[in-house]
Amino acid sequence: MPRAVGGVLVECDPSIKAIISRINDQHNHDIIIEDIDDEHVLIKKDKHEELKALLKDALRDTVKEAEETSESE
């Protein structure tokens, strides 16, 4: 018997969606319910806050790497 799962629709740029997909892969595919298109993804409602924190950390690391690369040039 199918069960309904509560979800949150996330709209984002394709680059951010790629990071969300990578985070989902690292967490045993436990975050994304449905990959809708290049700019939309449906995530589990109870993972929303966790994903926001993980995404914030990932973006912080990405910005830090970009700054280090530009300083070395």
PDB file of C-alpha atoms in Angstrom:
ATOM      1  CA  MET A   1       0.000   0.000   0.000  1.00  0.00           C
ATOM      2  CA  PRO A   2       1.484   3.397  -0.978  1.00  0.00           C
ATOM      3  CA  ARG A   3       2.189   5.923   1.744  1.00  0.00           C
ATOM      4  CA  ALA A   4       2.207   9.690   1.444  1.00  0.00           C
ATOM      5  CA  VAL A   5       5.341  11.572   2.454  1.00  0.00           C
ATOM      6  CA  GLY A   6       5.228  15.248   3.408  1.00  0.00           C
ATOM      7  CA  GLY A   7       7.486  17.368   1.258  1.00  0.00           C
ATOM      8  CA  VAL A   8       8.765  20.853   0.550  1.00  0.00           C
ATOM      9  CA  LEU A   9       9.128  22.145  -3.010  1.00  0.00           C
ATOM     10  CA  VAL A  10      12.483  23.879  -3.439  1.00  0.00           C
ATOM     11  CA  GLU A  11      13.059  26.257  -6.335  1.00  0.00           C
ATOM     12  CA  CYS A  12      16.703  27.112  -6.992  1.00  0.00           C
ATOM     13  CA  ASP A  13      19.350  27.698  -9.621  1.00  0.00           C
ATOM     14  CA  PRO A  14      20.761  24.615 -11.358  1.00  0.00           C
ATOM     15  CA  SER A  15      24.119  25.149  -9.613  1.00  0.00           C
ATOM     16  CA  ILE A  16      22.466  25.050  -6.163  1.00  0.00           C
ATOM     17  CA  LYS A  17      20.395  22.030  -7.191  1.00  0.00           C
ATOM     18  CA  ALA A  18      23.630  20.234  -8.094  1.00  0.00           C
ATOM     19  CA  ILE A  19      24.923  20.897  -4.573  1.00  0.00           C
ATOM     20  CA  ILE A  20      21.627  19.653  -3.082  1.00  0.00           C
ATOM     21  CA  SER A  21      21.937  16.478  -5.173  1.00  0.00           C
ATOM     22  CA  ARG A  22      25.504  15.957  -3.958  1.00  0.00           C
ATOM     23  CA  ILE A  23      24.371  16.404  -0.326  1.00  0.00           C
ATOM     24  CA  ASN A  24      21.558  13.899  -0.957  1.00  0.00           C
ATOM     25  CA  ASP A  25      24.080  11.386  -2.349  1.00  0.00           C
ATOM     26  CA  GLN A  26      26.287  11.825   0.722  1.00  0.00           C
ATOM     27  CA  HIS A  27      23.300  11.161   3.020  1.00  0.00           C
ATOM     28  CA  ASN A  28      22.173   7.858   1.469  1.00  0.00           C
ATOM     29  CA  HIS A  29      19.508   9.495  -0.727  1.00  0.00           C
ATOM     30  CA  ASP A  30      17.461  10.353   2.367  1.00  0.00           C
ATOM     31  CA  ILE A  31      16.620  13.985   1.513  1.00  0.00           C
ATOM     32  CA  ILE A  32      15.189  14.232  -2.018  1.00  0.00           C
ATOM     33  CA  ILE A  33      11.776  12.729  -2.731  1.00  0.00           C
ATOM     34  CA  GLU A  34      11.580  13.731  -6.403  1.00  0.00           C
ATOM     35  CA  ASP A  35      13.948  15.487  -8.799  1.00  0.00           C
ATOM     36  CA  ILE A  36      11.444  17.473 -10.850  1.00  0.00           C
ATOM     37  CA  ASP A  37      13.504  19.529 -13.319  1.00  0.00           C
ATOM     38  CA  ASP A  38      16.636  21.729 -13.492  1.00  0.00           C
ATOM     39  CA  GLU A  39      15.262  24.268 -11.014  1.00  0.00           C
ATOM     40  CA  HIS A  40      12.833  22.308  -8.803  1.00  0.00           C
ATOM     41  CA  VAL A  41      13.278  19.492  -6.319  1.00  0.00           C
ATOM     42  CA  LEU A  42      10.880  18.005  -3.761  1.00  0.00           C
ATOM     43  CA  ILE A  43      12.547  17.239  -0.433  1.00  0.00           C
ATOM     44  CA  LYS A  44      11.306  15.516   2.709  1.00  0.00           C
ATOM     45  CA  LYS A  45       9.631  17.986   5.052  1.00  0.00           C
ATOM     46  CA  ASP A  46      11.502  16.716   8.111  1.00  0.00           C
ATOM     47  CA  LYS A  47      14.870  17.161   6.316  1.00  0.00           C
ATOM     48  CA  HIS A  48      14.292  20.795   5.280  1.00  0.00           C
ATOM     49  CA  GLU A  49      16.123  22.463   8.176  1.00  0.00           C
ATOM     50  CA  GLU A  50      18.963  19.933   8.023  1.00  0.00           C
ATOM     51  CA  LEU A  51      19.361  20.553   4.282  1.00  0.00           C
ATOM     52  CA  LYS A  52      19.446  24.324   4.813  1.00  0.00           C
ATOM     53  CA  ALA A  53      22.296  23.945   7.323  1.00  0.00           C
ATOM     54  CA  LEU A  54      24.219  21.524   5.098  1.00  0.00           C
ATOM     55  CA  LEU A  55      23.735  23.773   2.069  1.00  0.00           C
ATOM     56  CA  LYS A  56      24.922  26.812   4.019  1.00  0.00           C
ATOM     57  CA  ASP A  57      28.096  24.928   5.015  1.00  0.00           C
ATOM     58  CA  ALA A  58      28.668  23.734   1.440  1.00  0.00           C
ATOM     59  CA  LEU A  59      28.258  27.255   0.077  1.00  0.00           C
ATOM     60  CA  ARG A  60      30.598  28.650   2.714  1.00  0.00           C
ATOM     61  CA  ASP A  61      33.243  26.095   1.674  1.00  0.00           C
ATOM     62  CA  THR A  62      32.714  26.890  -2.015  1.00  0.00           C
ATOM     63  CA  VAL A  63      33.118  30.632  -1.455  1.00  0.00           C
ATOM     64  CA  LYS A  64      36.200  30.046   0.681  1.00  0.00           C
ATOM     65  CA  GLU A  65      37.782  27.921  -2.090  1.00  0.00           C
ATOM     66  CA  ALA A  66      36.995  30.587  -4.690  1.00  0.00           C
ATOM     67  CA  GLU A  67      38.592  33.286  -2.559  1.00  0.00           C
ATOM     68  CA  GLU A  68      41.728  31.181  -2.043  1.00  0.00           C
ATOM     69  CA  THR A  69      41.988  30.540  -5.776  1.00  0.00           C
ATOM     70  CA  SER A  70      41.674  34.226  -6.655  1.00  0.00           C
ATOM     71  CA  GLU A  71      44.294  35.202  -4.060  1.00  0.00           C
ATOM     72  CA  SER A  72      46.849  32.784  -5.477  1.00  0.00           C
ATOM     73  CA  GLU A  73      46.569  34.225  -8.993  1.00  0.00           C
TER      74      GLU A  73
END
